[in-house]
mmCIF file of C-alpha atoms in Angstrom:
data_model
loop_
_atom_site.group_PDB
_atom_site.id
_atom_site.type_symbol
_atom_site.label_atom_id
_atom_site.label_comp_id
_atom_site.label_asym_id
_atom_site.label_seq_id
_atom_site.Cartn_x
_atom_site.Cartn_y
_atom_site.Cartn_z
ATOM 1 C CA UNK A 129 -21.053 12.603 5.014
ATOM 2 C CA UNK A 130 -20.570 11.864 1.508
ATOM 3 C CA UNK A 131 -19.362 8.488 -0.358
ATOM 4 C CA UNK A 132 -19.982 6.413 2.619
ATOM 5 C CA UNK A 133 -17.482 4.337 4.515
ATOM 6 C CA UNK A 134 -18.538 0.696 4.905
ATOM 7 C CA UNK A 135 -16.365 -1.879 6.558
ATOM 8 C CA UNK A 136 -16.170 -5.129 4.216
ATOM 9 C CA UNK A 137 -16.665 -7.708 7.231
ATOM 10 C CA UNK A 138 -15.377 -5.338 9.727
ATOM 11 C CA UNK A 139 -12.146 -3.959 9.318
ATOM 12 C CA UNK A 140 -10.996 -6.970 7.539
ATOM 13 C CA UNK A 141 -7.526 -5.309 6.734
ATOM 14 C CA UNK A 142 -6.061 -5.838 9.955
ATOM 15 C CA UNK A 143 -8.427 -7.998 11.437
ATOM 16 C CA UNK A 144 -9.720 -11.624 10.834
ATOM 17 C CA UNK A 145 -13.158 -10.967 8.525
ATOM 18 C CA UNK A 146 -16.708 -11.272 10.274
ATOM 19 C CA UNK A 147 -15.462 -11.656 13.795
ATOM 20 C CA UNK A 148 -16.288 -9.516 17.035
ATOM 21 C CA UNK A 149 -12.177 -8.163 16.673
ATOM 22 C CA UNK A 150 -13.235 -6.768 13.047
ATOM 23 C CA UNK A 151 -16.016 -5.605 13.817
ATOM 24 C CA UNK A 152 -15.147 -3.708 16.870
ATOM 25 C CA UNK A 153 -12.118 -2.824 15.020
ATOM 26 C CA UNK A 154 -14.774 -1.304 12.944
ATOM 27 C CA UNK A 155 -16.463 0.483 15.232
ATOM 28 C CA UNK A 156 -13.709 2.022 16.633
ATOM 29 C CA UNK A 157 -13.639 4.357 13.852
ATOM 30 C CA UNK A 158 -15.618 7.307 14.495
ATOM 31 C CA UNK A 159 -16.341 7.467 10.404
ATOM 32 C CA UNK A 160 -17.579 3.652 10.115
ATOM 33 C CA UNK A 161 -21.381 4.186 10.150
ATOM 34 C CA UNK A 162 -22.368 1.067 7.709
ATOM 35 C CA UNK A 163 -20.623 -2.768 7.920
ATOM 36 C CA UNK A 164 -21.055 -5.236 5.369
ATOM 37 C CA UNK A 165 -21.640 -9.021 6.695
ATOM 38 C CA UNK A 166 -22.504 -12.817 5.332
ATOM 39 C CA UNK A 167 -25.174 -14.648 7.227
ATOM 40 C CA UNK A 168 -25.546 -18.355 6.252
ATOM 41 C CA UNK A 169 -27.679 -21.151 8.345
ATOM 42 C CA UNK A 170 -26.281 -23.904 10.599
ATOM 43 C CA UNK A 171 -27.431 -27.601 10.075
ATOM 44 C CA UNK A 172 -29.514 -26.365 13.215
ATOM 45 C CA UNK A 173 -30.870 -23.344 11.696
ATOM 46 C CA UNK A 174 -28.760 -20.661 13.360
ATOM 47 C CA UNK A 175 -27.917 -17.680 11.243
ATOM 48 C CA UNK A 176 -24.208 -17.398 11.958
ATOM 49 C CA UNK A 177 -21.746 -14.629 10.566
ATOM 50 C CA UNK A 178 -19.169 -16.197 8.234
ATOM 51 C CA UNK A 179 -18.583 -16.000 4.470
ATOM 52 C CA UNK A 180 -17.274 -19.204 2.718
ATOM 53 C CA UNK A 181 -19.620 -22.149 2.340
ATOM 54 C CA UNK A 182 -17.393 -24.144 4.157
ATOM 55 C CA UNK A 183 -15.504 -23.106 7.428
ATOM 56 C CA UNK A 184 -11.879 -24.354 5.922
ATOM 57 C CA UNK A 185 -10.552 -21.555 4.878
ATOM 58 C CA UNK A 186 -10.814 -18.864 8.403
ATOM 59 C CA UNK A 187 -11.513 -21.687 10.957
ATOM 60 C CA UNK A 188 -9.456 -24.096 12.346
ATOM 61 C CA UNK A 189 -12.394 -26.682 11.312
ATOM 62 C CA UNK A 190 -13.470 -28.699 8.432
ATOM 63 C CA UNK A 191 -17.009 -29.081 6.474
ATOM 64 C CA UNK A 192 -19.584 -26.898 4.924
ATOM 65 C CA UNK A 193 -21.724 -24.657 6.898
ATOM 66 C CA UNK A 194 -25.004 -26.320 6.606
ATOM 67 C CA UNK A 195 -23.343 -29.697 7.591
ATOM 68 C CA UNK A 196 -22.434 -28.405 10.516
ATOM 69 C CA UNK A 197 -24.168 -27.473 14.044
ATOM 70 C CA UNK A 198 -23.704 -24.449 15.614
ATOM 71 C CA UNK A 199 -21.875 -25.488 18.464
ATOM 72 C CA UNK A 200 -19.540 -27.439 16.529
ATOM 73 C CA UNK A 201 -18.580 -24.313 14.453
ATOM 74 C CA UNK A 202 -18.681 -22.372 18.194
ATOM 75 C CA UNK A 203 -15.687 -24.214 19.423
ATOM 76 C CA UNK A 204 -13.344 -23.341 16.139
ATOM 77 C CA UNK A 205 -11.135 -20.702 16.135
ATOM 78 C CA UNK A 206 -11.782 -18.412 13.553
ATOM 79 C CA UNK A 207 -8.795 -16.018 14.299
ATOM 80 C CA UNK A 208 -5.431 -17.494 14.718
ATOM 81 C CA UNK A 209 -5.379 -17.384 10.683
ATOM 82 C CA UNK A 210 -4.862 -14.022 10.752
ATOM 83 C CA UNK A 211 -2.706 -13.631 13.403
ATOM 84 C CA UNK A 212 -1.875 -15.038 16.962
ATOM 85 C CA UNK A 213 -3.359 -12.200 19.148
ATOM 86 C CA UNK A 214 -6.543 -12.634 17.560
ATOM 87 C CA UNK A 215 -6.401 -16.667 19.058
ATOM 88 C CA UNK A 216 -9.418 -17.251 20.503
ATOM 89 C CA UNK A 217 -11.999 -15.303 18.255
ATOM 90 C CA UNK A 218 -14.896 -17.330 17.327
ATOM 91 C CA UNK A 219 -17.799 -17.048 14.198
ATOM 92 C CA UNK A 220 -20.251 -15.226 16.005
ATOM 93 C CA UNK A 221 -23.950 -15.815 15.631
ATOM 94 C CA UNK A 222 -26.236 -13.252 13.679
ATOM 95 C CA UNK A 223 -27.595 -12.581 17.141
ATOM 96 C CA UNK A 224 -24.223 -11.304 18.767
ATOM 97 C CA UNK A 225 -23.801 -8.882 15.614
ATOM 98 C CA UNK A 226 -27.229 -6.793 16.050
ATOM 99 C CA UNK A 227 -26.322 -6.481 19.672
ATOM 100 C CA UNK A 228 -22.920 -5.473 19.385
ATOM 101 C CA UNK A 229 -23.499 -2.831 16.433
ATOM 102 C CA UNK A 230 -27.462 -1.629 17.707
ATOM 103 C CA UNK A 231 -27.526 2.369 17.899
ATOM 104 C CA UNK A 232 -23.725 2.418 16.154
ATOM 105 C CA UNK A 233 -23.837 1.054 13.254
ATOM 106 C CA UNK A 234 -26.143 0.088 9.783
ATOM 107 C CA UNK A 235 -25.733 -3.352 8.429
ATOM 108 C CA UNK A 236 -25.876 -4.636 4.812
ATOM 109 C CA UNK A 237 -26.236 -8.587 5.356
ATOM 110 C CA UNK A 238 -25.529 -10.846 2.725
ATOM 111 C CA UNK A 239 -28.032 -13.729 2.426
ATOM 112 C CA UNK A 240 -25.197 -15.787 1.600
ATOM 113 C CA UNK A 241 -27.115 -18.684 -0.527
ATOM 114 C CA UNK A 242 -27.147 -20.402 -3.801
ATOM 115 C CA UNK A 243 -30.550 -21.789 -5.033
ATOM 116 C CA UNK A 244 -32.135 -24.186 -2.503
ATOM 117 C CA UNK A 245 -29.266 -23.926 -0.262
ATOM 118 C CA UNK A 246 -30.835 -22.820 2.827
ATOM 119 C CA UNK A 247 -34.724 -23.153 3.139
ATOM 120 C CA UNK A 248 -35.824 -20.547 6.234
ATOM 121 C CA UNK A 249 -33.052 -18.259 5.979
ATOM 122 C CA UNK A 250 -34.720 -15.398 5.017
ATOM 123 C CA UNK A 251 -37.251 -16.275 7.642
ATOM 124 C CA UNK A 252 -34.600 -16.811 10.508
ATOM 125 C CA UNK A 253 -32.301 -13.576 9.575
ATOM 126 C CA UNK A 254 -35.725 -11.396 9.451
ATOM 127 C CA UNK A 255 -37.061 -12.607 12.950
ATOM 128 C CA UNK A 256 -33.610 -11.963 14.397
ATOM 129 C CA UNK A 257 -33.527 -8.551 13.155
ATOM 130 C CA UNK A 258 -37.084 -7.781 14.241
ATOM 131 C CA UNK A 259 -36.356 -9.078 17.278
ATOM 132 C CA UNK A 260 -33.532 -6.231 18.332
ATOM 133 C CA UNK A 261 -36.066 -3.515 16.132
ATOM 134 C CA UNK A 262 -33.552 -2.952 13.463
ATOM 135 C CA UNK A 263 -35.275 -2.999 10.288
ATOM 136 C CA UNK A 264 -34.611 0.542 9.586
ATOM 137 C CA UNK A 265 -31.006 -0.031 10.029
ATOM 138 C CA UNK A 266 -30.157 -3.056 7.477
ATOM 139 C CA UNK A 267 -30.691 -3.453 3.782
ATOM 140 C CA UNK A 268 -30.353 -7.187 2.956
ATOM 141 C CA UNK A 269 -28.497 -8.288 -0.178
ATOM 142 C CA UNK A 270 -27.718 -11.561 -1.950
ATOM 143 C CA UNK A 271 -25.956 -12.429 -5.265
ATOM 144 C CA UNK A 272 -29.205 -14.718 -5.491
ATOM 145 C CA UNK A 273 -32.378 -12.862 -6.688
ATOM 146 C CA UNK A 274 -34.964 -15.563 -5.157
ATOM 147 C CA UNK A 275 -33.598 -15.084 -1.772
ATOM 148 C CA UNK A 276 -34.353 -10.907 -2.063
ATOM 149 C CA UNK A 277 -38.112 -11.829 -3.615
ATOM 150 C CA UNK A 278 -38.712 -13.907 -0.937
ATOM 151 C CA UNK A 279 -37.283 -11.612 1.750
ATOM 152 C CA UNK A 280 -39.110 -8.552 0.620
ATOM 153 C CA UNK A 281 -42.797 -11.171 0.236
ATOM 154 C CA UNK A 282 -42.211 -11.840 4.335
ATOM 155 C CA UNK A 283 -41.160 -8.670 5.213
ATOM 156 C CA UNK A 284 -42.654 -5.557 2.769
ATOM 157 C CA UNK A 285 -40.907 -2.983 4.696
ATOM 158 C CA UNK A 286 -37.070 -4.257 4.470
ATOM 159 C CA UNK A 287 -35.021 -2.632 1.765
ATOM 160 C CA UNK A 288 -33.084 -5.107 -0.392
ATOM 161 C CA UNK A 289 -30.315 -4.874 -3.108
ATOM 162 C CA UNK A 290 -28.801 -6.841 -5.245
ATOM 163 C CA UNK A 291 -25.193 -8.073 -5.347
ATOM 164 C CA UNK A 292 -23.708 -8.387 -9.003
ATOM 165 C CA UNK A 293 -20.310 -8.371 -10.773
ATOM 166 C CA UNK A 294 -21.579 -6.595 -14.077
ATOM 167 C CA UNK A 295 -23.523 -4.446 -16.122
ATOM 168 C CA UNK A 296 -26.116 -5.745 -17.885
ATOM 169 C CA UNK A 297 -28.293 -3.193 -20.077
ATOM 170 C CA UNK A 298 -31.802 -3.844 -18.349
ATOM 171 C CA UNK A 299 -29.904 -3.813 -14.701
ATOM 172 C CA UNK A 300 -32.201 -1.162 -13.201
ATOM 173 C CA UNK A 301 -35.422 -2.453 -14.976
ATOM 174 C CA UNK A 302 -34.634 -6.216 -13.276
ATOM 175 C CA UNK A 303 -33.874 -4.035 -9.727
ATOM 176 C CA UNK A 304 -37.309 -2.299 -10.099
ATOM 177 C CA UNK A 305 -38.855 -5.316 -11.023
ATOM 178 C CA UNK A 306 -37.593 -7.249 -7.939
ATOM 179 C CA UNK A 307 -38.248 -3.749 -5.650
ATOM 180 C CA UNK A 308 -35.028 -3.388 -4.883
ATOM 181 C CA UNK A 309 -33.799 0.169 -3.734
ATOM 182 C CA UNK A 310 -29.758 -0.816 -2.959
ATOM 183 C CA UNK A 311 -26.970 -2.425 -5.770
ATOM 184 C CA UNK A 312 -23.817 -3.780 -4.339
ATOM 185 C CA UNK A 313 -21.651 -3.379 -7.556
ATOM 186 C CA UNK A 314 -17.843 -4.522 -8.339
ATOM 187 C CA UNK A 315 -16.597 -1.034 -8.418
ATOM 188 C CA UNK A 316 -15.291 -1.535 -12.306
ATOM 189 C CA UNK A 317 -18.765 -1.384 -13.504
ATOM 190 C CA UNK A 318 -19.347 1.748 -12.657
ATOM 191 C CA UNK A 319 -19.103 5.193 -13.904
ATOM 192 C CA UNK A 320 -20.650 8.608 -13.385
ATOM 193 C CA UNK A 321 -23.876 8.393 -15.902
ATOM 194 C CA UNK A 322 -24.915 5.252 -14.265
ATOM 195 C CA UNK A 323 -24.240 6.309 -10.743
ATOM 196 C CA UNK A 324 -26.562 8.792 -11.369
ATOM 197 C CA UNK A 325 -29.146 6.814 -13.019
ATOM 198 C CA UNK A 326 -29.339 4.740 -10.206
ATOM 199 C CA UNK A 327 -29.657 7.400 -7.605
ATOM 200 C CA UNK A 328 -32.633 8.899 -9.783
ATOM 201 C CA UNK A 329 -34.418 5.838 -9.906
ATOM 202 C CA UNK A 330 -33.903 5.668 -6.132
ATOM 203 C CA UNK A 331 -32.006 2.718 -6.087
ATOM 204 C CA UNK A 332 -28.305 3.294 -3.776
ATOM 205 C CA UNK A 333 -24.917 2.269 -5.165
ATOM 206 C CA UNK A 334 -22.745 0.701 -2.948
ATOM 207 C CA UNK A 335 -19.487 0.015 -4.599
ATOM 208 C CA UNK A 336 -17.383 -3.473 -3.921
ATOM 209 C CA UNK A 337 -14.480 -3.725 -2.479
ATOM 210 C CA UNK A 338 -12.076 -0.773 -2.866
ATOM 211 C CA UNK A 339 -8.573 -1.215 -0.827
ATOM 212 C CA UNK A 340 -6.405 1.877 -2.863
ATOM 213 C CA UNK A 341 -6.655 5.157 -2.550
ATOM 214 C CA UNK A 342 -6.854 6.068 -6.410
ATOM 215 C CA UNK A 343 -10.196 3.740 -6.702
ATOM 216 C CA UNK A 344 -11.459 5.462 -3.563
ATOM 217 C CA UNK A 345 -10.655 8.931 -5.181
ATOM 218 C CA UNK A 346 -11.883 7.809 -8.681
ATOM 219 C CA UNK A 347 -15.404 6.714 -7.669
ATOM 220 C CA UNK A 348 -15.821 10.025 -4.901
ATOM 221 C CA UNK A 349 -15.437 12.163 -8.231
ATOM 222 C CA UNK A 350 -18.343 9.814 -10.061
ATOM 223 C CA UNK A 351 -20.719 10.668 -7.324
ATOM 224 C CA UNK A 352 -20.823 11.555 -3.412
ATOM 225 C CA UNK A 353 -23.967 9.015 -3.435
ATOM 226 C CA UNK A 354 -21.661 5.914 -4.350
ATOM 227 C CA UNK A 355 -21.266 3.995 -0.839
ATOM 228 C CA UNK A 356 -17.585 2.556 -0.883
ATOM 229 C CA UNK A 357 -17.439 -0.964 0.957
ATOM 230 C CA UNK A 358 -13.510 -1.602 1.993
ATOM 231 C CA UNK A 359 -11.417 -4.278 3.714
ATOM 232 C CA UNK A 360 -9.209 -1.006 4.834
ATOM 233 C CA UNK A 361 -11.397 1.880 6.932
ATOM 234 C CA UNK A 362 -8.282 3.371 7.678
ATOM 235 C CA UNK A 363 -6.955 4.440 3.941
ATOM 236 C CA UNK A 364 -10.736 5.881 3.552
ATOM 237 C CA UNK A 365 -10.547 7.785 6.748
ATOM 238 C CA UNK A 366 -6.999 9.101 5.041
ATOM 239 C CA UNK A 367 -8.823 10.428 1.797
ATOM 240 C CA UNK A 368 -12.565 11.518 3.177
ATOM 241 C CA UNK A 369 -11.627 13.286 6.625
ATOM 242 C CA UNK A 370 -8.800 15.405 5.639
ATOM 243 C CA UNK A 371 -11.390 16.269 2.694
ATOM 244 C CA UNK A 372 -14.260 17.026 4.150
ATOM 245 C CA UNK A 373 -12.307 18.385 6.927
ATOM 246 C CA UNK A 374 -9.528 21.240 5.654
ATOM 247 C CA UNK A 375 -7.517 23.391 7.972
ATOM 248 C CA UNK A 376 -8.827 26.462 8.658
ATOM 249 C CA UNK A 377 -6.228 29.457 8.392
ATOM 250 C CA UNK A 378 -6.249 30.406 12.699
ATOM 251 C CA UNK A 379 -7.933 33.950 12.113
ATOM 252 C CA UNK A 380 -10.695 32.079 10.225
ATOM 253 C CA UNK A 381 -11.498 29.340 12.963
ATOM 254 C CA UNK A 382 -14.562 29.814 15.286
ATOM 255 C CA UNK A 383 -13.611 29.447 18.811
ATOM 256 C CA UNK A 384 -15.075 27.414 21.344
ATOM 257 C CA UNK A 385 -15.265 27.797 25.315
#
């Protein structure tokens, strides 16, 4: 299927982000095949699914991630933000993720970091994701180049990418240089001849975070290679299935039985 769908911490739209309701909101679409998550570390060094540095904003909780134990972040809610029928829904762990999504669904996990932040995290997301045998399903990514060096020195065989809000001129000589083969890109940065200068140096766009239909549209007529990541499934599913799927005039259509 061309020009990807992924989910922007689960189907974020409608549902609060990087909880079990997104992503099973997520899965629920038959088009989803990729999700896009942030992992971060507890004070106790449990990789837990949430995106902020601190849990103020989408918990009913105060204090910064790595301040806090994981089962002091397990008892906020992490849903009634977004609505009161999602009451109840917690930050779940890295851990409940890969089992939830293992044999449906690819992951691109954000090594959510900055500097020093969190020593062992690419050790602890790595041994979590070896331990359900899902290396060939995730591609790791991280606004913070150290975090992909180190990640790809532990584990040779993971594919990595790196996030960025720009377009600097020597962009795919720094990718090849830290052996990345994935670029999570804010979609304005990109354009046809670069698309496909990426995707012949072997390196996969993946274009950040496209809600509207005309971006969608836009980026689909760059290149079919361009991954779209979106808070909305739904207005993707819209464009890309009617698309790839046209009505067939009756006297056309091949029967089945």
């Amino acid at each position: 299927m061309n020009n990807l769908c992924v989910a922007h911490r689960g189907f974020s739209g409608k549902a609060p982000e990087n909880t079990r309701a997104a992503i099973q909101m997520a899965m629920d679409e038959p088009f989803v095949h990729w999700m896009e998550i942030d992992v971060q570390l507890t004070r106790d060094g449990v990789p837990v699914v949430i995106h902020d540095f601190s849990v103020d904003r989408t918990t009913t909780g105060r204090g910064k991630v790595k301040d806090l134990t994981w089962q002091e972040i397990r008892r906020m809610d992490a849903g009634q933000w977004k609505g009161r029928q999602f009451k109840g829904e917690q930050v779940p762990s890295l851990d409940e993720v890969l089992q939830m999504v293992k044999g449906r669904l690819k992951l691109n996990i954000e090594l959510k970091t900055s500097g020093d932040m969190y020593p062992g995290l690419e050790e602890a997301v790595l041994e979590r994701i070896r331990a359900h045998h899902m290396l060939p399903d995730v591609v790791l990514t991280s606004f913070e180049p150290k975090a992909l060096i180190k990640a790809k020195e532990l584990e040779p065989e993971v594919r990595t990418g790196l996030i960025i809000d720009a377009h600097p001129r020597n962009l795919i000589s720094r990718l090849k240089q830290m052996k990345c083969s994935f670029l999570s890109i804010g979609y304005s940065h990109l354009d046809a001849a670069f698309a496909a200068e990426l995707v012949r140096n072997g390196i996969t766009p993946m274009a950040w975070t496209v809600d509207d239909a005309k971006s969608m549209r836009t980026l689909a007529k760059m290149s079919p290679d361009i991954m779209i990541c979106t808070n909305r499934p739904d207005t993707w599913g819209q464009i890309f299935i009617q698309k790839i799927a046209p009505k067939v005039p009756f006297w056309r259509r091949k029967w089945r039985f």
